[in-house]
mmCIF file of C-alpha atoms in Angstrom:
data_model
loop_
_atom_site.group_PDB
_atom_site.id
_atom_site.type_symbol
_atom_site.label_atom_id
_atom_site.label_comp_id
_atom_site.label_asym_id
_atom_site.label_seq_id
_atom_site.Cartn_x
_atom_site.Cartn_y
_atom_site.Cartn_z
ATOM 1 C CA MET A 95 55.027 -16.405 -48.911
ATOM 2 C CA MET A 96 56.815 -14.845 -51.886
ATOM 3 C CA PRO A 97 54.961 -12.537 -54.108
ATOM 4 C CA GLU A 98 54.004 -14.221 -57.378
ATOM 5 C CA ARG A 99 55.589 -13.322 -60.677
ATOM 6 C CA ALA A 100 54.311 -13.918 -64.106
ATOM 7 C CA GLU A 101 54.387 -12.586 -67.619
ATOM 8 C CA PHE A 102 51.659 -9.969 -68.448
ATOM 9 C CA GLY A 103 52.546 -9.521 -72.172
ATOM 10 C CA ARG A 104 55.371 -8.316 -74.349
ATOM 11 C CA LEU A 105 56.279 -4.946 -75.661
ATOM 12 C CA PRO A 106 56.299 -4.321 -79.418
ATOM 13 C CA SER A 107 60.212 -5.046 -79.191
ATOM 14 C CA GLY A 108 59.450 -8.351 -77.651
ATOM 15 C CA VAL A 109 60.603 -7.365 -74.157
ATOM 16 C CA PRO A 110 58.397 -9.178 -71.515
ATOM 17 C CA VAL A 111 56.275 -7.049 -69.182
ATOM 18 C CA GLU A 112 55.934 -8.899 -65.654
ATOM 19 C CA VAL A 113 52.907 -8.695 -63.181
ATOM 20 C CA VAL A 114 53.681 -9.280 -59.448
ATOM 21 C CA THR A 115 50.933 -10.140 -57.022
ATOM 22 C CA LEU A 116 51.168 -9.099 -53.306
ATOM 23 C CA ARG A 117 49.034 -10.704 -50.930
ATOM 24 C CA GLY A 118 47.566 -9.825 -47.614
ATOM 25 C CA ALA A 119 44.673 -11.410 -45.609
ATOM 26 C CA GLY A 120 41.195 -12.280 -46.505
ATOM 27 C CA GLY A 121 41.851 -12.175 -50.045
ATOM 28 C CA PHE A 122 43.417 -8.766 -50.139
ATOM 29 C CA ALA A 123 45.824 -8.640 -53.119
ATOM 30 C CA ALA A 124 47.736 -6.026 -55.223
ATOM 31 C CA ARG A 125 48.750 -6.832 -58.751
ATOM 32 C CA VAL A 126 51.610 -4.576 -60.216
ATOM 33 C CA LEU A 127 53.029 -4.211 -63.711
ATOM 34 C CA THR A 128 56.711 -3.474 -64.577
ATOM 35 C CA PHE A 129 55.212 -1.353 -67.383
ATOM 36 C CA GLY A 130 54.578 2.119 -65.823
ATOM 37 C CA ALA A 131 55.155 0.826 -62.402
ATOM 38 C CA THR A 132 51.354 0.349 -62.577
ATOM 39 C CA LEU A 133 48.807 -0.842 -59.864
ATOM 40 C CA GLN A 134 46.882 -3.081 -62.458
ATOM 41 C CA ALA A 135 44.445 -4.503 -59.599
ATOM 42 C CA LEU A 136 43.579 -4.168 -55.946
ATOM 43 C CA LEU A 137 41.335 -6.768 -54.631
ATOM 44 C CA VAL A 138 39.558 -5.640 -51.292
ATOM 45 C CA PRO A 139 36.976 -7.543 -49.283
ATOM 46 C CA GLY A 140 33.589 -6.077 -48.867
ATOM 47 C CA ARG A 141 30.019 -7.041 -48.024
ATOM 48 C CA ASP A 142 29.948 -8.538 -51.821
ATOM 49 C CA GLY A 143 33.122 -10.552 -51.260
ATOM 50 C CA LEU A 144 36.255 -9.546 -53.085
ATOM 51 C CA SER A 145 36.162 -6.710 -55.614
ATOM 52 C CA ASP A 146 39.014 -5.156 -57.801
ATOM 53 C CA VAL A 147 38.540 -1.397 -56.862
ATOM 54 C CA VAL A 148 40.832 0.229 -59.188
ATOM 55 C CA ALA A 149 40.436 0.696 -63.021
ATOM 56 C CA GLY A 150 42.614 -0.699 -65.680
ATOM 57 C CA HIS A 151 42.974 -3.173 -68.340
ATOM 58 C CA ASP A 152 43.177 -6.909 -68.578
ATOM 59 C CA THR A 153 45.682 -7.018 -71.129
ATOM 60 C CA LEU A 154 48.979 -5.029 -71.816
ATOM 61 C CA ASP A 155 47.460 -4.019 -75.138
ATOM 62 C CA GLY A 156 45.133 -1.944 -73.505
ATOM 63 C CA TYR A 157 47.743 -0.221 -71.715
ATOM 64 C CA LEU A 158 49.909 0.370 -74.881
ATOM 65 C CA ALA A 159 46.756 1.360 -76.814
ATOM 66 C CA GLY A 160 46.282 4.774 -75.129
ATOM 67 C CA ARG A 161 47.684 7.006 -72.299
ATOM 68 C CA ASN A 162 45.099 6.911 -69.639
ATOM 69 C CA PHE A 163 47.338 6.858 -66.487
ATOM 70 C CA PHE A 164 45.334 3.955 -64.974
ATOM 71 C CA GLY A 165 47.107 2.943 -61.718
ATOM 72 C CA ALA A 166 50.468 4.217 -63.216
ATOM 73 C CA THR A 167 53.423 5.885 -61.428
ATOM 74 C CA ILE A 168 53.752 9.556 -62.748
ATOM 75 C CA GLY A 169 56.877 11.452 -63.124
ATOM 76 C CA ARG A 170 59.077 13.246 -63.374
ATOM 77 C CA TYR A 171 56.434 15.705 -62.403
ATOM 78 C CA ALA A 172 52.844 14.923 -61.578
ATOM 79 C CA ASN A 173 50.209 17.333 -62.572
ATOM 80 C CA ARG A 174 50.655 20.463 -64.906
ATOM 81 C CA ILE A 175 53.783 22.901 -65.397
ATOM 82 C CA SER A 176 52.493 25.991 -66.974
ATOM 83 C CA GLY A 177 53.774 26.664 -70.436
ATOM 84 C CA GLY A 178 55.863 23.823 -70.343
ATOM 85 C CA ARG A 179 58.795 25.909 -68.787
ATOM 86 C CA PHE A 180 60.284 27.084 -65.455
ATOM 87 C CA GLY A 181 63.461 28.772 -64.248
ATOM 88 C CA LEU A 182 66.127 26.982 -62.265
ATOM 89 C CA ASP A 183 69.261 28.880 -61.143
ATOM 90 C CA GLY A 184 69.082 31.227 -63.743
ATOM 91 C CA ALA A 185 68.485 28.653 -66.705
ATOM 92 C CA ALA A 186 65.300 28.636 -68.577
ATOM 93 C CA ILE A 187 64.009 24.982 -68.712
ATOM 94 C CA THR A 188 61.839 24.037 -71.469
ATOM 95 C CA LEU A 189 59.751 21.000 -71.690
ATOM 96 C CA PRO A 190 57.603 19.363 -74.204
ATOM 97 C CA THR A 191 53.855 20.160 -73.844
ATOM 98 C CA ASN A 192 51.369 17.537 -74.052
ATOM 99 C CA ASN A 193 48.017 19.298 -72.446
ATOM 100 C CA GLY A 194 47.495 22.237 -74.465
ATOM 101 C CA PRO A 195 50.104 24.765 -73.717
ATOM 102 C CA HIS A 196 51.002 22.765 -70.736
ATOM 103 C CA THR A 197 53.207 19.802 -69.509
ATOM 104 C CA LEU A 198 51.265 17.209 -67.871
ATOM 105 C CA HIS A 199 52.433 14.228 -65.975
ATOM 106 C CA GLY A 200 55.973 14.337 -67.135
ATOM 107 C CA GLY A 201 55.273 15.205 -70.663
ATOM 108 C CA PRO A 202 54.443 13.040 -73.815
ATOM 109 C CA GLU A 203 56.700 10.219 -72.510
ATOM 110 C CA GLY A 204 56.387 10.290 -68.854
ATOM 111 C CA PHE A 205 57.257 7.416 -66.351
ATOM 112 C CA ASP A 206 53.792 5.789 -67.101
ATOM 113 C CA ARG A 207 55.109 4.944 -70.412
ATOM 114 C CA GLN A 208 58.496 3.283 -69.347
ATOM 115 C CA LEU A 209 59.496 -0.281 -68.384
ATOM 116 C CA TRP A 210 60.815 -0.382 -64.850
ATOM 117 C CA GLU A 211 63.204 -3.173 -63.825
ATOM 118 C CA VAL A 212 62.467 -5.418 -60.736
ATOM 119 C CA ALA A 213 64.944 -4.313 -57.987
ATOM 120 C CA GLU A 214 63.690 -6.438 -55.085
ATOM 121 C CA VAL A 215 60.980 -8.931 -54.236
ATOM 122 C CA ALA A 216 60.341 -9.658 -50.537
ATOM 123 C CA ALA A 217 58.175 -12.163 -48.771
ATOM 124 C CA ALA A 218 55.930 -11.918 -45.696
ATOM 125 C CA PRO A 219 55.500 -10.435 -43.131
ATOM 126 C CA GLU A 220 55.310 -7.322 -45.516
ATOM 127 C CA PRO A 221 55.229 -8.663 -49.112
ATOM 128 C CA ARG A 222 57.155 -6.181 -51.147
ATOM 129 C CA LEU A 223 58.064 -5.338 -54.642
ATOM 130 C CA VAL A 224 60.668 -2.565 -55.471
ATOM 131 C CA LEU A 225 60.788 -1.125 -58.913
ATOM 132 C CA ARG A 226 63.671 0.854 -60.304
ATOM 133 C CA ARG A 227 64.301 3.112 -63.142
ATOM 134 C CA LEU A 228 67.281 5.664 -64.194
ATOM 135 C CA SER A 229 65.816 8.522 -66.191
ATOM 136 C CA PRO A 230 68.646 9.982 -68.181
ATOM 137 C CA ALA A 231 69.679 13.548 -67.959
ATOM 138 C CA GLY A 232 67.492 15.624 -70.197
ATOM 139 C CA GLU A 233 64.723 13.031 -70.428
ATOM 140 C CA GLY A 234 61.378 14.936 -70.932
ATOM 141 C CA GLY A 235 63.352 18.119 -70.869
ATOM 142 C CA PHE A 236 64.170 17.743 -67.176
ATOM 143 C CA PRO A 237 67.791 18.556 -65.644
ATOM 144 C CA GLY A 238 69.870 15.691 -64.078
ATOM 145 C CA ALA A 239 69.827 11.843 -64.401
ATOM 146 C CA LEU A 240 67.156 10.726 -61.856
ATOM 147 C CA ASP A 241 67.713 7.205 -60.126
ATOM 148 C CA THR A 242 64.039 6.352 -58.928
ATOM 149 C CA ARG A 243 62.572 3.666 -56.987
ATOM 150 C CA VAL A 244 58.962 3.064 -56.179
ATOM 151 C CA SER A 245 57.924 0.208 -53.524
ATOM 152 C CA PHE A 246 54.576 -1.376 -53.289
ATOM 153 C CA ALA A 247 54.172 -3.408 -49.897
ATOM 154 C CA VAL A 248 51.058 -4.953 -47.913
ATOM 155 C CA THR A 249 51.769 -3.134 -44.665
ATOM 156 C CA GLY A 250 48.690 -4.423 -42.944
ATOM 157 C CA ASP A 251 45.722 -7.121 -43.521
ATOM 158 C CA ALA A 252 44.063 -4.593 -45.992
ATOM 159 C CA GLU A 253 46.729 -1.872 -46.454
ATOM 160 C CA LEU A 254 48.755 -1.320 -49.487
ATOM 161 C CA SER A 255 51.699 1.207 -49.092
ATOM 162 C CA VAL A 256 53.546 2.922 -51.942
ATOM 163 C CA ARG A 257 56.860 4.729 -51.448
ATOM 164 C CA PHE A 258 59.015 6.662 -53.806
ATOM 165 C CA GLU A 259 62.686 7.681 -53.668
ATOM 166 C CA ALA A 260 64.675 9.659 -56.211
ATOM 167 C CA ARG A 261 68.141 11.040 -56.339
ATOM 168 C CA SER A 262 69.422 13.481 -59.060
ATOM 169 C CA THR A 263 72.863 14.270 -60.627
ATOM 170 C CA ALA A 264 72.027 17.831 -61.077
ATOM 171 C CA PRO A 265 69.521 20.303 -59.353
ATOM 172 C CA THR A 266 65.994 19.542 -60.704
ATOM 173 C CA VAL A 267 62.278 19.318 -59.981
ATOM 174 C CA VAL A 268 60.430 16.061 -58.852
ATOM 175 C CA ASN A 269 56.865 15.203 -57.968
ATOM 176 C CA LEU A 270 55.986 11.574 -58.018
ATOM 177 C CA THR A 271 52.687 9.982 -57.416
ATOM 178 C CA ASN A 272 50.389 6.994 -58.291
ATOM 179 C CA HIS A 273 47.472 7.620 -60.333
ATOM 180 C CA SER A 274 44.930 4.859 -59.590
ATOM 181 C CA PHE A 275 41.327 5.398 -60.410
ATOM 182 C CA PHE A 276 39.110 4.199 -57.729
ATOM 183 C CA HIS A 277 35.430 2.698 -57.514
ATOM 184 C CA LEU A 278 35.153 0.976 -54.252
ATOM 185 C CA GLY A 279 32.124 -1.047 -55.287
ATOM 186 C CA GLY A 280 34.280 -2.557 -58.088
ATOM 187 C CA GLY A 281 32.697 -0.821 -60.967
ATOM 188 C CA GLY A 282 29.429 -1.202 -62.645
ATOM 189 C CA GLY A 283 28.287 2.600 -62.068
ATOM 190 C CA ASP A 284 29.551 5.876 -61.177
ATOM 191 C CA VAL A 285 31.117 7.004 -57.838
ATOM 192 C CA LEU A 286 28.812 9.941 -57.225
ATOM 193 C CA ALA A 287 27.359 8.500 -54.046
ATOM 194 C CA HIS A 288 30.582 7.738 -52.592
ATOM 195 C CA ARG A 289 31.296 9.947 -49.623
ATOM 196 C CA LEU A 290 34.630 11.857 -49.462
ATOM 197 C CA ARG A 291 36.239 13.711 -46.588
ATOM 198 C CA ILE A 292 39.660 15.807 -47.265
ATOM 199 C CA ALA A 293 41.663 17.382 -44.466
ATOM 200 C CA ALA A 294 41.886 20.614 -46.353
ATOM 201 C CA SER A 295 40.555 24.014 -45.591
ATOM 202 C CA ARG A 296 41.997 25.658 -48.647
ATOM 203 C CA TYR A 297 42.418 24.526 -52.384
ATOM 204 C CA LEU A 298 43.977 25.820 -55.631
ATOM 205 C CA PRO A 299 41.298 27.464 -57.882
ATOM 206 C CA THR A 300 42.581 27.414 -61.654
ATOM 207 C CA ASP A 301 42.267 29.195 -64.801
ATOM 208 C CA ALA A 302 40.491 27.713 -67.917
ATOM 209 C CA THR A 303 43.324 25.369 -68.664
ATOM 210 C CA LEU A 304 43.397 24.118 -65.024
ATOM 211 C CA ILE A 305 46.526 25.994 -64.130
ATOM 212 C CA PRO A 306 46.269 27.457 -60.573
ATOM 213 C CA LEU A 307 45.554 31.118 -60.339
ATOM 214 C CA GLY A 308 47.724 31.894 -57.423
ATOM 215 C CA ALA A 309 47.247 31.615 -53.664
ATOM 216 C CA PRO A 310 44.999 29.164 -52.141
ATOM 217 C CA ALA A 311 41.530 30.018 -51.623
ATOM 218 C CA PRO A 312 39.352 28.912 -48.509
ATOM 219 C CA VAL A 313 36.809 25.942 -49.127
ATOM 220 C CA ASP A 314 34.283 27.370 -46.712
ATOM 221 C CA GLY A 315 31.145 28.150 -48.289
ATOM 222 C CA THR A 316 31.864 26.317 -51.614
ATOM 223 C CA PRO A 317 31.501 22.986 -53.200
ATOM 224 C CA PHE A 318 34.983 22.273 -52.304
ATOM 225 C CA ASP A 319 34.441 21.904 -48.642
ATOM 226 C CA PHE A 320 35.069 18.244 -47.788
ATOM 227 C CA ARG A 321 36.182 18.697 -44.282
ATOM 228 C CA GLN A 322 33.094 16.574 -43.072
ATOM 229 C CA ALA A 323 32.166 13.682 -45.350
ATOM 230 C CA HIS A 324 29.985 14.639 -48.364
ATOM 231 C CA PRO A 325 28.754 12.597 -51.104
ATOM 232 C CA ILE A 326 30.814 13.365 -54.326
ATOM 233 C CA GLY A 327 27.591 14.200 -56.421
ATOM 234 C CA GLY A 328 25.905 16.217 -54.073
ATOM 235 C CA ARG A 329 27.318 19.612 -55.278
ATOM 236 C CA ILE A 330 29.135 18.500 -58.546
ATOM 237 C CA ARG A 331 26.353 19.941 -60.850
ATOM 238 C CA GLU A 332 26.142 23.424 -58.998
ATOM 239 C CA ALA A 333 26.757 26.490 -61.088
ATOM 240 C CA ASP A 334 30.203 27.190 -59.645
ATOM 241 C CA GLU A 335 32.864 28.578 -62.068
ATOM 242 C CA GLN A 336 35.549 26.324 -60.966
ATOM 243 C CA LEU A 337 33.445 23.130 -61.484
ATOM 244 C CA LEU A 338 32.215 24.559 -64.782
ATOM 245 C CA ARG A 339 35.825 24.970 -65.793
ATOM 246 C CA ALA A 340 36.906 21.465 -65.059
ATOM 247 C CA GLN A 341 33.639 19.788 -65.702
ATOM 248 C CA GLY A 342 33.567 18.554 -62.109
ATOM 249 C CA TYR A 343 36.419 18.276 -59.573
ATOM 250 C CA ASP A 344 40.055 18.389 -60.990
ATOM 251 C CA HIS A 345 41.781 20.522 -58.187
ATOM 252 C CA ASN A 346 44.601 20.561 -55.615
ATOM 253 C CA PHE A 347 43.635 20.537 -52.038
ATOM 254 C CA CYS A 348 46.135 22.150 -49.638
ATOM 255 C CA LEU A 349 46.384 19.707 -46.770
ATOM 256 C CA ASP A 350 46.109 21.161 -43.388
ATOM 257 C CA GLY A 351 48.906 20.880 -40.811
ATOM 258 C CA TRP A 352 51.383 19.566 -43.443
ATOM 259 C CA ASP A 353 54.849 18.948 -41.725
ATOM 260 C CA GLY A 354 56.244 16.085 -44.016
ATOM 261 C CA THR A 355 54.962 13.066 -41.714
ATOM 262 C CA LEU A 356 52.603 10.429 -42.844
ATOM 263 C CA ARG A 357 49.044 11.510 -41.903
ATOM 264 C CA GLU A 358 45.513 11.291 -43.068
ATOM 265 C CA ALA A 359 44.618 13.223 -46.129
ATOM 266 C CA ALA A 360 41.116 11.852 -47.058
ATOM 267 C CA ARG A 361 38.555 9.164 -46.453
ATOM 268 C CA LEU A 362 36.374 7.648 -49.231
ATOM 269 C CA GLU A 363 33.346 5.438 -48.397
ATOM 270 C CA ASP A 364 31.094 3.398 -50.475
ATOM 271 C CA PRO A 365 27.797 2.855 -48.519
ATOM 272 C CA ALA A 366 26.865 0.269 -51.224
ATOM 273 C CA SER A 367 29.708 -2.238 -50.694
ATOM 274 C CA GLY A 368 30.661 -1.117 -47.298
ATOM 275 C CA ARG A 369 34.223 -0.396 -48.178
ATOM 276 C CA ALA A 370 36.083 2.602 -46.933
ATOM 277 C CA MET A 371 39.663 3.610 -47.877
ATOM 278 C CA THR A 372 41.738 5.987 -45.736
ATOM 279 C CA LEU A 373 44.517 7.465 -47.649
ATOM 280 C CA LEU A 374 47.477 8.773 -45.939
ATOM 281 C CA THR A 375 50.561 10.725 -47.384
ATOM 282 C CA ASP A 376 53.444 12.947 -46.282
ATOM 283 C CA ARG A 377 53.335 15.564 -49.223
ATOM 284 C CA PRO A 378 51.375 18.706 -49.162
ATOM 285 C CA GLY A 379 48.657 18.324 -51.778
ATOM 286 C CA LEU A 380 45.965 16.041 -52.942
ATOM 287 C CA GLN A 381 44.671 16.248 -56.367
ATOM 288 C CA PHE A 382 41.096 15.169 -56.321
ATOM 289 C CA TYR A 383 39.781 14.304 -59.951
ATOM 290 C CA SER A 384 36.205 13.126 -60.354
ATOM 291 C CA GLY A 385 36.639 11.303 -63.496
ATOM 292 C CA ASN A 386 35.401 14.257 -65.528
ATOM 293 C CA PHE A 387 36.806 13.370 -68.932
ATOM 294 C CA LEU A 388 36.043 9.713 -69.222
ATOM 295 C CA ASP A 389 33.735 9.456 -71.953
ATOM 296 C CA GLY A 390 33.050 5.913 -72.865
ATOM 297 C CA SER A 391 35.941 5.824 -75.593
ATOM 298 C CA VAL A 392 38.203 3.567 -73.456
ATOM 299 C CA ALA A 393 37.290 0.178 -72.329
ATOM 300 C CA GLY A 394 38.511 -0.942 -68.967
ATOM 301 C CA LYS A 395 38.431 -4.418 -67.549
ATOM 302 C CA GLY A 396 36.000 -6.750 -68.893
ATOM 303 C CA GLY A 397 35.617 -4.509 -71.999
ATOM 304 C CA ARG A 398 33.372 -2.325 -69.993
ATOM 305 C CA PRO A 399 33.450 1.419 -71.225
ATOM 306 C CA LEU A 400 34.394 3.952 -68.731
ATOM 307 C CA ARG A 401 32.140 7.019 -68.708
ATOM 308 C CA GLN A 402 32.006 10.278 -66.867
ATOM 309 C CA SER A 403 32.571 9.816 -62.968
ATOM 310 C CA ASP A 404 32.706 5.887 -63.248
ATOM 311 C CA ALA A 405 35.935 6.164 -61.124
ATOM 312 C CA LEU A 406 37.850 8.971 -59.270
ATOM 313 C CA CYS A 407 41.423 9.742 -58.546
ATOM 314 C CA LEU A 408 43.023 10.849 -55.198
ATOM 315 C CA GLU A 409 46.461 11.732 -56.058
ATOM 316 C CA PRO A 410 48.804 12.848 -53.301
ATOM 317 C CA GLN A 411 51.566 15.061 -54.432
ATOM 318 C CA ASP A 412 53.294 18.496 -54.403
ATOM 319 C CA TRP A 413 51.268 21.309 -55.625
ATOM 320 C CA PRO A 414 50.831 21.879 -59.390
ATOM 321 C CA ASP A 415 53.092 24.403 -61.228
ATOM 322 C CA ALA A 416 55.160 24.814 -58.168
ATOM 323 C CA PRO A 417 58.285 25.290 -60.213
ATOM 324 C CA ASN A 418 56.872 28.636 -61.524
ATOM 325 C CA ARG A 419 55.416 29.583 -57.917
ATOM 326 C CA PRO A 420 58.092 30.462 -55.300
ATOM 327 C CA ASP A 421 55.256 31.021 -52.871
ATOM 328 C CA TYR A 422 54.263 27.171 -53.064
ATOM 329 C CA PRO A 423 56.201 24.339 -51.369
ATOM 330 C CA SER A 424 59.392 23.695 -53.183
ATOM 331 C CA THR A 425 59.752 20.734 -55.366
ATOM 332 C CA ARG A 426 63.465 21.238 -55.824
ATOM 333 C CA LEU A 427 65.745 18.284 -55.526
ATOM 334 C CA ASP A 428 69.610 18.697 -55.418
ATOM 335 C CA PRO A 429 72.513 16.261 -55.583
ATOM 336 C CA GLY A 430 73.190 14.544 -52.546
ATOM 337 C CA ASP A 431 69.518 14.982 -51.338
ATOM 338 C CA THR A 432 66.849 12.225 -51.726
ATOM 339 C CA TYR A 433 63.252 12.852 -52.719
ATOM 340 C CA ARG A 434 60.843 10.719 -50.569
ATOM 341 C CA HIS A 435 56.972 10.205 -50.649
ATOM 342 C CA SER A 436 55.022 7.701 -48.873
ATOM 343 C CA ILE A 437 51.391 6.894 -49.548
ATOM 344 C CA ALA A 438 49.191 4.249 -47.571
ATOM 345 C CA TYR A 439 45.944 3.002 -48.859
ATOM 346 C CA ARG A 440 44.172 1.586 -45.865
ATOM 347 C CA PHE A 441 40.990 -0.211 -46.201
ATOM 348 C CA SER A 442 38.268 -0.962 -43.831
ATOM 349 C CA ARG A 443 34.622 -1.924 -43.541
ATOM 350 C CA LEU A 444 31.753 0.390 -42.566
ATOM 351 C CA PRO A 445 29.476 -0.719 -39.985
ATOM 352 C CA THR A 446 26.241 -2.326 -40.795
#
């Protein structure tokens, strides 16, 4: 069966935005927008039937009205770059800032605000959509023209794989991810009872502006120890300086045993709905964000306001501010090389 294509809306310029639906087994389905290469919906079976487990909007107007990153492809650089600047081959690179003094998620007009073109649509056994965007040299302040492709594919009965590839015409830095907000119960409450396991014995503490302070710190004996599954809300109100700064979790976890191969980074479970999600990645970091800054001012699907901890993000990526940290894994991309990043979201049911 070929993926289904339809118009989702039109940009103010009149250019149409498409929605492409990829289907798996038992009703499992992913809906992807060409605007922002956005995962608009992800329908997953559970004890309560099918539920949409990602936050977003029902119409294009919701995505155009504000920049909330719901389900979007993030680039050219996910997370923060301190002071909106870094050095590269002796040159001082300056970026527009959009997060206090820092550059966040590619700056004011990142990949999430761009229209992508459909490069390929493929049928079963692995329904797939490939989107492409050519980012011109200097866009967002980043060197080099960046030819980027992101593919969404149903790679199992209830598994969605997202793969990124990018090539540059000049030395640059790249860090791409998907920014879905998850609630495995489909919404209607917070995610604090979700249980989370992260394969990381270290994390990056941050300053008051959420820039890493330096070397990774051990999670042992802290609220950041998710090496065994733990309810997200179990320690989120502790008087921990790092939790107070971020108003919850908004930190990079340094994944254990990173070797560039696809491996399990986290597992999220919702005892109420019986859904579980195993997340795999081949990048060295995972940003866990507990929805701290959702404040009810933005309405999601069905017009429901999204409030603090109504959804969470697990963003596989390279480490934040790595262009300014030679001791972190490098995010440099040179001409002739290819940046690659694979993510798999693998869903299952908890035993009754």
